PDB file of C-alpha atoms in Angstrom:
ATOM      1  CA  UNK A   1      17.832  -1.017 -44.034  1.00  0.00           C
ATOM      2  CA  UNK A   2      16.190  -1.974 -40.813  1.00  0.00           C
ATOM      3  CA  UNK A   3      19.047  -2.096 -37.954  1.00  0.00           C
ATOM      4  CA  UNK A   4      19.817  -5.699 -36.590  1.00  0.00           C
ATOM      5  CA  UNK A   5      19.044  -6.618 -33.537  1.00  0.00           C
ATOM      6  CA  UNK A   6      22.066  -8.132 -30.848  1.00  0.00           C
ATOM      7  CA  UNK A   7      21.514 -12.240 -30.556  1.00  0.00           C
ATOM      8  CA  UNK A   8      19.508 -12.860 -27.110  1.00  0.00           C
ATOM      9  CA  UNK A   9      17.945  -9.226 -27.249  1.00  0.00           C
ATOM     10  CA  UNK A  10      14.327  -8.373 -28.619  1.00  0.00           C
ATOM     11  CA  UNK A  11      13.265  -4.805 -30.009  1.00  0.00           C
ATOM     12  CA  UNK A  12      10.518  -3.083 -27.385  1.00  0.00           C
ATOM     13  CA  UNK A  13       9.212  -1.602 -30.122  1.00  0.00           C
ATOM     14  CA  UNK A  14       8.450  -4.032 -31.257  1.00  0.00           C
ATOM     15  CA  UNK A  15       7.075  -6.140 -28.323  1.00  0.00           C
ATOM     16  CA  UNK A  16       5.510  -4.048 -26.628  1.00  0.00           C
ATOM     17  CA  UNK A  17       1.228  -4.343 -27.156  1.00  0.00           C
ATOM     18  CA  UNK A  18      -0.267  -1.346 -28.926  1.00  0.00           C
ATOM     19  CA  UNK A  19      -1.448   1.753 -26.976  1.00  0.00           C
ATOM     20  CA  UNK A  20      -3.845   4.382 -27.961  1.00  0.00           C
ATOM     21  CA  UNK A  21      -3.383   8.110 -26.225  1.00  0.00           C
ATOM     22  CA  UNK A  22      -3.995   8.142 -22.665  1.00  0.00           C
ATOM     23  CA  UNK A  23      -4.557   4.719 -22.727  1.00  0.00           C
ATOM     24  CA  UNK A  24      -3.188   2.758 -19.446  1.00  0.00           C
ATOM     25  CA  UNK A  25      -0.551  -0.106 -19.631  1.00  0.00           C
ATOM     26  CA  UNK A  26      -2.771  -2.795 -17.770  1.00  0.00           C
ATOM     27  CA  UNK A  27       0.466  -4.860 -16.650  1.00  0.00           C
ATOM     28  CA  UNK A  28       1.090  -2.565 -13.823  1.00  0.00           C
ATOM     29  CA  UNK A  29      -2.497  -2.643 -12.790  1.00  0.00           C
ATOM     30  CA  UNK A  30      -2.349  -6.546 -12.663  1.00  0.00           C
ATOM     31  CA  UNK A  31       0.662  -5.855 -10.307  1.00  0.00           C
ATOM     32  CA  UNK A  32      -1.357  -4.334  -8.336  1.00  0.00           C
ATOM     33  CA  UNK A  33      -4.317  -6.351  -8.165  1.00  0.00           C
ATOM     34  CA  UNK A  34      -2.410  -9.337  -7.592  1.00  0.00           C
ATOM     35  CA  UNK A  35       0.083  -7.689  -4.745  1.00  0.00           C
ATOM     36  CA  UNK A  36      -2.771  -6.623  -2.558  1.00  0.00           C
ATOM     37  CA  UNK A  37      -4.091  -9.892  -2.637  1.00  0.00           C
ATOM     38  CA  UNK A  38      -1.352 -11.542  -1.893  1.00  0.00           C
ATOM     39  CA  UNK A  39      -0.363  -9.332   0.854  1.00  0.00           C
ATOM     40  CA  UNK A  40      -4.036  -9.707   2.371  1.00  0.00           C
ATOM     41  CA  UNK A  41      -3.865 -13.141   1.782  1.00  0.00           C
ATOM     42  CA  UNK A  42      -0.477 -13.615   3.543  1.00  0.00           C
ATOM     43  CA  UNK A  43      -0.277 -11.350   5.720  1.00  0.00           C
ATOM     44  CA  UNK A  44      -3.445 -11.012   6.987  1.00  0.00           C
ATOM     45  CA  UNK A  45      -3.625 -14.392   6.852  1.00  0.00           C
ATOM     46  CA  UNK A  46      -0.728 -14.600   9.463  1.00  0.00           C
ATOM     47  CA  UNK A  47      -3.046 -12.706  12.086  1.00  0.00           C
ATOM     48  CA  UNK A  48      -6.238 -14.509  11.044  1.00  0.00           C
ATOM     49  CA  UNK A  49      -4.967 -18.206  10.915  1.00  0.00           C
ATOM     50  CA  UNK A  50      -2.292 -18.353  12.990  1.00  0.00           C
ATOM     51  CA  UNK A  51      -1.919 -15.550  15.304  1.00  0.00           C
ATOM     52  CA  UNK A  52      -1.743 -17.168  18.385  1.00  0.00           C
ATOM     53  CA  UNK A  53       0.770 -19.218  17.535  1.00  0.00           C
ATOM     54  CA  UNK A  54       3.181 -16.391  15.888  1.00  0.00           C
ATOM     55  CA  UNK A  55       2.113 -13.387  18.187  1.00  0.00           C
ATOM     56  CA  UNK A  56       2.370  -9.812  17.415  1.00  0.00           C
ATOM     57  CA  UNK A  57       6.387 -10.259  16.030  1.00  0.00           C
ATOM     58  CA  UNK A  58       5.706 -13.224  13.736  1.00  0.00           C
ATOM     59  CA  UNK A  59       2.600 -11.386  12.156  1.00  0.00           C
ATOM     60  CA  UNK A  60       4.650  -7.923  11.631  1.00  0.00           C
ATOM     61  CA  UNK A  61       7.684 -10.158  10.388  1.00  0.00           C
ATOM     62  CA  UNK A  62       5.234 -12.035   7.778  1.00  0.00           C
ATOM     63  CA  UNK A  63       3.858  -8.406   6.868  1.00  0.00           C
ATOM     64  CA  UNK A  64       7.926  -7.407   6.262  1.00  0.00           C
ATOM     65  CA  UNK A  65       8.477 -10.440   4.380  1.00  0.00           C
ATOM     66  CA  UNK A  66       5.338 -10.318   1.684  1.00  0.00           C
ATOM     67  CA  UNK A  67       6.163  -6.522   1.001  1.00  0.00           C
ATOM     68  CA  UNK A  68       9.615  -7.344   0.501  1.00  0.00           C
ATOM     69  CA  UNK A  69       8.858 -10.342  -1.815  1.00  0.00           C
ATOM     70  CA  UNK A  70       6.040  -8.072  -3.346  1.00  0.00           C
ATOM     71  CA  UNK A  71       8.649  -5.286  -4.204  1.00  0.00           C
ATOM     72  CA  UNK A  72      10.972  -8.087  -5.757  1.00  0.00           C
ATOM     73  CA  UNK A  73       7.884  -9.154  -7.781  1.00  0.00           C
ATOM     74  CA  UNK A  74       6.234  -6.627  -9.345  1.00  0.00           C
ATOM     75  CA  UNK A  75       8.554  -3.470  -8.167  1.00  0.00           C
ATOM     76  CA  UNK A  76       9.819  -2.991 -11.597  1.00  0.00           C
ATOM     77  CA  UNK A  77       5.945  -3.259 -13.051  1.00  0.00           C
ATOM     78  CA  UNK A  78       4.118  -1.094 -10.857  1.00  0.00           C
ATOM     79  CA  UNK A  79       6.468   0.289  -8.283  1.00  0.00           C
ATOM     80  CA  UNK A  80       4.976  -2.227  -5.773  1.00  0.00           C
ATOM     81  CA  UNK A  81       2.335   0.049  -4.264  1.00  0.00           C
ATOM     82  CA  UNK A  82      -0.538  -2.628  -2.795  1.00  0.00           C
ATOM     83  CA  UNK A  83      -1.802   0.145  -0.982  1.00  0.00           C
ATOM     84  CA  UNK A  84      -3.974   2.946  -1.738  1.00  0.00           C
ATOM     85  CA  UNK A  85      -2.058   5.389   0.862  1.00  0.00           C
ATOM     86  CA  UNK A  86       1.228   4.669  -0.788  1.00  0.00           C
ATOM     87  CA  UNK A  87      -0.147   5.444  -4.191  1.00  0.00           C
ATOM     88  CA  UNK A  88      -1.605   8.810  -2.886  1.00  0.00           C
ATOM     89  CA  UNK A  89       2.184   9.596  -1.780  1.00  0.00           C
ATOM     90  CA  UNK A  90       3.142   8.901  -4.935  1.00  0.00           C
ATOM     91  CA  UNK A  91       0.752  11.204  -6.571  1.00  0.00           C
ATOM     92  CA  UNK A  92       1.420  13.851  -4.484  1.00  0.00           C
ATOM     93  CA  UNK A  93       4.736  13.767  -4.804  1.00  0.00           C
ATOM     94  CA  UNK A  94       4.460  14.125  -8.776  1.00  0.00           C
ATOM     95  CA  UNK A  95       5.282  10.593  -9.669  1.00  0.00           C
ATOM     96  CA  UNK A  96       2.459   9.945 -11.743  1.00  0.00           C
ATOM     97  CA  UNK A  97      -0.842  11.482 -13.000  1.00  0.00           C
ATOM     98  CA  UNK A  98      -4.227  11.655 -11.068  1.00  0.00           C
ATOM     99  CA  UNK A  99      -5.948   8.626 -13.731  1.00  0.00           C
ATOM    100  CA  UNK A 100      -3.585   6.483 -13.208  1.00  0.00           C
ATOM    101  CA  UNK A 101      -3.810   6.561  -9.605  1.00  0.00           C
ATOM    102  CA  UNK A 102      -6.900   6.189  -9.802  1.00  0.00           C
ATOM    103  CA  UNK A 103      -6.699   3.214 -11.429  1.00  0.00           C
ATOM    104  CA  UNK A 104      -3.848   1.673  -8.920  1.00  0.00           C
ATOM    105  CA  UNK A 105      -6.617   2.393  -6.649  1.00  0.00           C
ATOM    106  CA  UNK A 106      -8.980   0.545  -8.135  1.00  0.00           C
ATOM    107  CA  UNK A 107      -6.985  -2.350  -8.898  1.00  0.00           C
ATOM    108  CA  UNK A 108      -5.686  -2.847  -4.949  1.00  0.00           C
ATOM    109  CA  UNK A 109      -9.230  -2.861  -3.410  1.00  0.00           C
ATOM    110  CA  UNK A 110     -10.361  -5.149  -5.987  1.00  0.00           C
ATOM    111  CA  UNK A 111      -7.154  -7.612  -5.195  1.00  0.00           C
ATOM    112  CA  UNK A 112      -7.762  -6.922  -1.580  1.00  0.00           C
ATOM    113  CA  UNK A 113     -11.161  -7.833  -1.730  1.00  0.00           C
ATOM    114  CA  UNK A 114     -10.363 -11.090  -3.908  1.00  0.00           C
ATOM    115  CA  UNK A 115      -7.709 -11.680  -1.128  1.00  0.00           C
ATOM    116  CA  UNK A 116      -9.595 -11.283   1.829  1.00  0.00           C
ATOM    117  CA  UNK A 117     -12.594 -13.948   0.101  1.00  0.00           C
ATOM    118  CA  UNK A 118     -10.041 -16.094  -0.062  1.00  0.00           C
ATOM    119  CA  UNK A 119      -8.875 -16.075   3.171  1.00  0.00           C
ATOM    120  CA  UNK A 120     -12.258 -16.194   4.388  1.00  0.00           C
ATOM    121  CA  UNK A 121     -13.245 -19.698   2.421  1.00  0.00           C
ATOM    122  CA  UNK A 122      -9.783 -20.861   3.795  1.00  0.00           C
ATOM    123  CA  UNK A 123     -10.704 -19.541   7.459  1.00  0.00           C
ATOM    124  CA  UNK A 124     -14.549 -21.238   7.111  1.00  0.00           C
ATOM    125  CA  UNK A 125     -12.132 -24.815   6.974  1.00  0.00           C
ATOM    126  CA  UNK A 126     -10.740 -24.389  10.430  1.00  0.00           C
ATOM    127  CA  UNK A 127     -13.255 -25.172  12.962  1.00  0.00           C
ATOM    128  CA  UNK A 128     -13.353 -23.400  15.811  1.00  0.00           C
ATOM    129  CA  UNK A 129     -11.928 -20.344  13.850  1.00  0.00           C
ATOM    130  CA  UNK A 130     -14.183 -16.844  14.778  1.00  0.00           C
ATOM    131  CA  UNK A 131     -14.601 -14.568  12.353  1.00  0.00           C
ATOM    132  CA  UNK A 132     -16.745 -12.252  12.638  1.00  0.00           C
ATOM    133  CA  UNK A 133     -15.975  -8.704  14.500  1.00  0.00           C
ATOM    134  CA  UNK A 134     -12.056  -9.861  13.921  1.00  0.00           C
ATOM    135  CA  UNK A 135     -10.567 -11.672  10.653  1.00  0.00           C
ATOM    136  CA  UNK A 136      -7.551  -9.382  10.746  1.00  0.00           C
ATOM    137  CA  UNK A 137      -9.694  -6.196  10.859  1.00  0.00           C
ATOM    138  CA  UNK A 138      -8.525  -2.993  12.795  1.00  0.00           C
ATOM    139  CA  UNK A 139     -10.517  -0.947  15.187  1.00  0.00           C
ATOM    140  CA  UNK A 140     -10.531   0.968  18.631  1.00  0.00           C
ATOM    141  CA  UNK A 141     -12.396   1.377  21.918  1.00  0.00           C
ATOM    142  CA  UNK A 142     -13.713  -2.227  22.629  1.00  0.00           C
ATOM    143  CA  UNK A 143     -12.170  -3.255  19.519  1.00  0.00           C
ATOM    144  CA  UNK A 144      -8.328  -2.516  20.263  1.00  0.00           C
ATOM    145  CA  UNK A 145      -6.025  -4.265  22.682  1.00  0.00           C
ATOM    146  CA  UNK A 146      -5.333  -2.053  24.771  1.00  0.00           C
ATOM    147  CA  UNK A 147      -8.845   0.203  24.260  1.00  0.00           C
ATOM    148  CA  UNK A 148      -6.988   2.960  22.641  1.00  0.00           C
ATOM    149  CA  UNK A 149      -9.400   5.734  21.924  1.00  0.00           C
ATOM    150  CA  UNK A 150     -10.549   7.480  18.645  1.00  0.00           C
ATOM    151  CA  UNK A 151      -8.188  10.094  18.916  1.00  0.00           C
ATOM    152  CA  UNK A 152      -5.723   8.004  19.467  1.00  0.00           C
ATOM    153  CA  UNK A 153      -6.132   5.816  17.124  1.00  0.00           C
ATOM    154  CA  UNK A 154      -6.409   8.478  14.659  1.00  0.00           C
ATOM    155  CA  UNK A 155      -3.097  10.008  15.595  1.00  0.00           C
ATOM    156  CA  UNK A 156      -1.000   6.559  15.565  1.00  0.00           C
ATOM    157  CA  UNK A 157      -2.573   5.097  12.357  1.00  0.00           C
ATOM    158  CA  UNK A 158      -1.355   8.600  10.750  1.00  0.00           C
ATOM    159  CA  UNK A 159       1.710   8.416  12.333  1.00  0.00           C
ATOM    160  CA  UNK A 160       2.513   4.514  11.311  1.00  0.00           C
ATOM    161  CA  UNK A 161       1.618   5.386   7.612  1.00  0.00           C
ATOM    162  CA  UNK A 162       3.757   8.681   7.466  1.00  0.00           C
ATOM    163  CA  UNK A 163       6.562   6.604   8.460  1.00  0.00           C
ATOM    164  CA  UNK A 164       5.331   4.155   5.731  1.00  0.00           C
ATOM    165  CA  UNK A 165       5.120   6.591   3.193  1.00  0.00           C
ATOM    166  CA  UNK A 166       8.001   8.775   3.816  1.00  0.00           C
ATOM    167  CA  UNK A 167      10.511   6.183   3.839  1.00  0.00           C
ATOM    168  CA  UNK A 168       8.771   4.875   0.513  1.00  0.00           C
ATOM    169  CA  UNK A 169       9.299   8.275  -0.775  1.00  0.00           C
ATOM    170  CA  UNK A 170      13.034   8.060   0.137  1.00  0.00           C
ATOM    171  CA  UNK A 171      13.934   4.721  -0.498  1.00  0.00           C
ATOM    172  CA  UNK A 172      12.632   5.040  -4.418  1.00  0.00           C
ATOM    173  CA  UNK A 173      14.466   6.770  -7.247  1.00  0.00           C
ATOM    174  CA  UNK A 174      11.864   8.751  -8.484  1.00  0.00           C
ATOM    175  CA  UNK A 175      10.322  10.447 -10.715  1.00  0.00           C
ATOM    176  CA  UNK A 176       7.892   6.890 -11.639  1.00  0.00           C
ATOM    177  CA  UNK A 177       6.695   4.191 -10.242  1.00  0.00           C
ATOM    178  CA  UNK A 178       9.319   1.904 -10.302  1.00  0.00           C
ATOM    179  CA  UNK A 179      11.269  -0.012  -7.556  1.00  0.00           C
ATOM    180  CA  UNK A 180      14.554  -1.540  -7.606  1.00  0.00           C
ATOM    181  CA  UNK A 181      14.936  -4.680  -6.317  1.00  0.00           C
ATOM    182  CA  UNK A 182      17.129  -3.700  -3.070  1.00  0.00           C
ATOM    183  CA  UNK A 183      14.074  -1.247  -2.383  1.00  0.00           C
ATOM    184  CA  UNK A 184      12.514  -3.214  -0.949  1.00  0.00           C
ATOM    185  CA  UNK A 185      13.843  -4.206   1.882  1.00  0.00           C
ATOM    186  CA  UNK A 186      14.084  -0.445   3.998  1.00  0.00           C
ATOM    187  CA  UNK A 187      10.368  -0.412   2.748  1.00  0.00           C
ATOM    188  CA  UNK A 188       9.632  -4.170   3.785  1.00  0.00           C
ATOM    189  CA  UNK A 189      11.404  -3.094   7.382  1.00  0.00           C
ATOM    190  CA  UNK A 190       9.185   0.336   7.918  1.00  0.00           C
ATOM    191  CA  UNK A 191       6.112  -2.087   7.201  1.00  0.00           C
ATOM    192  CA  UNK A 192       7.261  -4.480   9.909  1.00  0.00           C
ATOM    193  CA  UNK A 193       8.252  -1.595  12.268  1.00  0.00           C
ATOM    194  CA  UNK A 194       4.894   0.056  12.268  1.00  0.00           C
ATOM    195  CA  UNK A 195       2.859  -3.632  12.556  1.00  0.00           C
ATOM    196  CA  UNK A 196       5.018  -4.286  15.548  1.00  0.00           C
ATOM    197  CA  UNK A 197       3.991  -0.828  17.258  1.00  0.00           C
ATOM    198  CA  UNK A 198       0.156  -0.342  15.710  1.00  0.00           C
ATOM    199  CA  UNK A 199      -0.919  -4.542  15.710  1.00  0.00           C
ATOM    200  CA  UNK A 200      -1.403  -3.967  19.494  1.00  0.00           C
ATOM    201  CA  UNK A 201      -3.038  -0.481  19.118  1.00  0.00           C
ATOM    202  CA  UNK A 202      -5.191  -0.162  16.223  1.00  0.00           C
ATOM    203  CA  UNK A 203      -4.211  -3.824  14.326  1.00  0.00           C
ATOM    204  CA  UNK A 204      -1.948  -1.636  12.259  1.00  0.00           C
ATOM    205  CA  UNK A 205      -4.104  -0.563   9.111  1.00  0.00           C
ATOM    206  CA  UNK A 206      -1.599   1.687   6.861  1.00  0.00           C
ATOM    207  CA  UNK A 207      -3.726   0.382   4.010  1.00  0.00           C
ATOM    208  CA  UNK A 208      -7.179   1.450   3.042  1.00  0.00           C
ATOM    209  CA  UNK A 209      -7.847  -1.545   1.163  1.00  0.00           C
ATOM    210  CA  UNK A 210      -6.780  -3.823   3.041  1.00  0.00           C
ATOM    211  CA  UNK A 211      -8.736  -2.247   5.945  1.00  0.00           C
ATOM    212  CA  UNK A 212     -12.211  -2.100   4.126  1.00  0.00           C
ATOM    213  CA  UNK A 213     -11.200  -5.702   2.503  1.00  0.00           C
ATOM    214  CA  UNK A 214     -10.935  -7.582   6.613  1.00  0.00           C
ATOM    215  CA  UNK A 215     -13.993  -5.367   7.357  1.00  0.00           C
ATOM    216  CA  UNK A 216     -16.588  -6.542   4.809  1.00  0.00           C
ATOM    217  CA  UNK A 217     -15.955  -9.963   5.690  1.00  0.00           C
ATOM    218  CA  UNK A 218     -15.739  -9.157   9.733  1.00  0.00           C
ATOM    219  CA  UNK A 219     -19.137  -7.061   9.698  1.00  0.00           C
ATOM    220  CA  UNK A 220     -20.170  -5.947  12.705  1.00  0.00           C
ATOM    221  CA  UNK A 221     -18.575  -3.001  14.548  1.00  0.00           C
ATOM    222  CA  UNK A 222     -15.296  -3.185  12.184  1.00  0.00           C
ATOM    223  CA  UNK A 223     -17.726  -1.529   9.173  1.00  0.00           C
ATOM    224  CA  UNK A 224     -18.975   1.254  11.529  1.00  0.00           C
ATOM    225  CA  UNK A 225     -15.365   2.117  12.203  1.00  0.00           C
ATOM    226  CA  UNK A 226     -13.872   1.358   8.938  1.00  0.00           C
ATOM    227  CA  UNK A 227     -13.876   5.399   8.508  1.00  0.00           C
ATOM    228  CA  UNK A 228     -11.003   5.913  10.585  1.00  0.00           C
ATOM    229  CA  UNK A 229      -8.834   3.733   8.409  1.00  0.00           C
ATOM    230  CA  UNK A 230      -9.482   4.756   5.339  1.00  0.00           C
ATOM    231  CA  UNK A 231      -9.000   8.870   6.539  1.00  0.00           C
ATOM    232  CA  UNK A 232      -5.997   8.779   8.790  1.00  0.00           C
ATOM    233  CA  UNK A 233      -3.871   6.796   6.338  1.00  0.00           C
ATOM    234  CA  UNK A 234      -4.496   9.151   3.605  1.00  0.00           C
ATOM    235  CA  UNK A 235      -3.706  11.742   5.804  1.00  0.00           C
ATOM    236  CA  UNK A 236      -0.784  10.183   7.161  1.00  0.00           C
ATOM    237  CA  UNK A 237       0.528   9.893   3.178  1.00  0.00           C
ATOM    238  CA  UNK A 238       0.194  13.384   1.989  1.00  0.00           C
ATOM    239  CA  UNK A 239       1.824  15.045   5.390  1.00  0.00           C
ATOM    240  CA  UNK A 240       4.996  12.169   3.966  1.00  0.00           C
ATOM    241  CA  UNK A 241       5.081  14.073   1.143  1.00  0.00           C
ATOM    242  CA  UNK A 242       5.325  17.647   2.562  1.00  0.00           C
ATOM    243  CA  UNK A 243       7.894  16.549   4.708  1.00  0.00           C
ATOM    244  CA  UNK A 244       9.748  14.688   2.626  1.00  0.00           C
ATOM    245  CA  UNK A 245       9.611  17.852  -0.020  1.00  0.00           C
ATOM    246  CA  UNK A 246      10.838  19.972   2.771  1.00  0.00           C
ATOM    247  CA  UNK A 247      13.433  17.884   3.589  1.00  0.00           C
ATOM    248  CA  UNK A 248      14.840  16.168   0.157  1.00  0.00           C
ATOM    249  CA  UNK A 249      15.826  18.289  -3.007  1.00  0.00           C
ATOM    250  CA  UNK A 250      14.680  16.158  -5.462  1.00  0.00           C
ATOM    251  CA  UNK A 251      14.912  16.713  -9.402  1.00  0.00           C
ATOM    252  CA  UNK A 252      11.057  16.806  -9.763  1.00  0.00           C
ATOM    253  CA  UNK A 253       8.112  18.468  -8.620  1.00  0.00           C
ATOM    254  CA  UNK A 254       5.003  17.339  -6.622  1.00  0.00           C
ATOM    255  CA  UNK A 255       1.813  19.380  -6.104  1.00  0.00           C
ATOM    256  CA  UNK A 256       2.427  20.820  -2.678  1.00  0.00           C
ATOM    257  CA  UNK A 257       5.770  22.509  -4.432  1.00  0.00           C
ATOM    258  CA  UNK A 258       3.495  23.615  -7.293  1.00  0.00           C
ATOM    259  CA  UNK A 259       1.138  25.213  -4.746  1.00  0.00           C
ATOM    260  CA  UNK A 260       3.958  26.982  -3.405  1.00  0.00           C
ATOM    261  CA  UNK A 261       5.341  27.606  -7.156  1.00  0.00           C
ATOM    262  CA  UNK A 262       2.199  29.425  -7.822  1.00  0.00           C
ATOM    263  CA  UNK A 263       2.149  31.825  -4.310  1.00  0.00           C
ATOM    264  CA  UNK A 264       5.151  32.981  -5.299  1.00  0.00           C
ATOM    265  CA  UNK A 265       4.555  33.893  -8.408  1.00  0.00           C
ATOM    266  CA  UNK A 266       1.928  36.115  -7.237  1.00  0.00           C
TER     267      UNK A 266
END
């Protein structure tokens, strides 16, 4: 006899759709997709539409405020990631498996894309409103605030997303994706934290897709530096996960302790 199910509850095995081995639950990649855009959309949008009315604090608070909604949102779908850096943490760290990172990658440039076109169309309404060379992108030399240089800006957008990362890394239970709803906010803080140091440096990348998402629609000089944004943040994310390995005893494994597994078993 088939076991009854309590009034107001369902049976998951029964809900849930079908899967076929190695086959990808596309829910958390929808997450995904939609997060990034959202957060480009919003956030960016803060910077692109009405930074100088908000400034530097009201753009990093809207950028703490979007994550932390985000992580609400979808945290328990996806873990929240919207960001390609974030996700590489995650990997590293042995929290899921190289495809589906891969496809979390996939998914946030895509959104980020879709959110950045959006903005754009949006930004194309306000006359007056530049966009090209700027529209949220990040850069250095000419194209920073305060001219930081390349090394420099190398250095601080690593920096920013190591702090990003590693208090990601913390803040979550582990091992998975997930989030839990109060996550969010020491992760939504660390994001508003490192916009309030890097937006006057660097614009505060942290994200690869949202970085190559401003530039494709800023052209100009923000493509030919678009590089530096898409290798410091990665870099920034896997020295978070060394660190945080060295520093927290956690119950599972990432590939920097299997690299050391496998020295000393030599």
């Amino acid at each position: 006899m088939a076991a009854e199910t309590e009034p107001g509850t369902t049976d998951s095995a029964d809900t849930r759709p079908a899967e076929g081995p190695g086959s990808i639950d596309p829910r958390p990649l929808a997450a995904e997709f939609v997060g990034t855009l959202l957060l480009v959309f919003f956030a960016v949008g803060s910077a692109v539409l009405a930074g100088e009315f908000i400034g530097t604090l009201g753009i990093s608070l809207a950028f703490a405020f979007v994550l932390l909604g985000l992580v609400y949102m979808f945290g328990h779908v996806s873990g929240a990631h919207v960001n390609p850096a974030v996700t590489l943490g995650v990997l590293l760290a042995g929290r899921m498996d190289p495809r589906t990172a891969i496809a979390y990658w996939v998914a946030q440039i895509a959104g980020a894309i879709v959110g950045a076109a959006l903005l754009f169309l949006v930004a194309k309404q306000v006359p007056g409103l530049g966009t090209h060379g700027a529209f949220g992108s990040n850069g250095f030399d000419s194209r920073s605030a305060v001219g930081i240089s390349l090394g420099g800006a190398f250095v601080i957008e690593a920096l920013l997303t190591f702090l990003l990362v590693f208090v990601y890394l913390a803040a979550t239970p582990g091992p998975g994706p997930a989030l839990r709803a109060l996550d969010g906010v020491p992760i939504g803080l660390a994001l508003g934290a490192v916009s309030l140091v890097g937006i006057p440096l660097t614009g505060a990348g942290v994200n690869p897709a949202r970085s190559l998402a401003t530039a494709i629609f800023a052209t100009g000089s923000a493509l030919s530096q678009l590089w530096l944004f898409i290798v410091a943040p990665l870099v920034g994310a896997a020295v978070a996960v060394l660190v945080h390995q060295l520093v927290h005893k956690n119950g599972y494994g990432g590939w920097f302790s299997d690299a050391n597994a496998r020295r000393a078993s030599r």
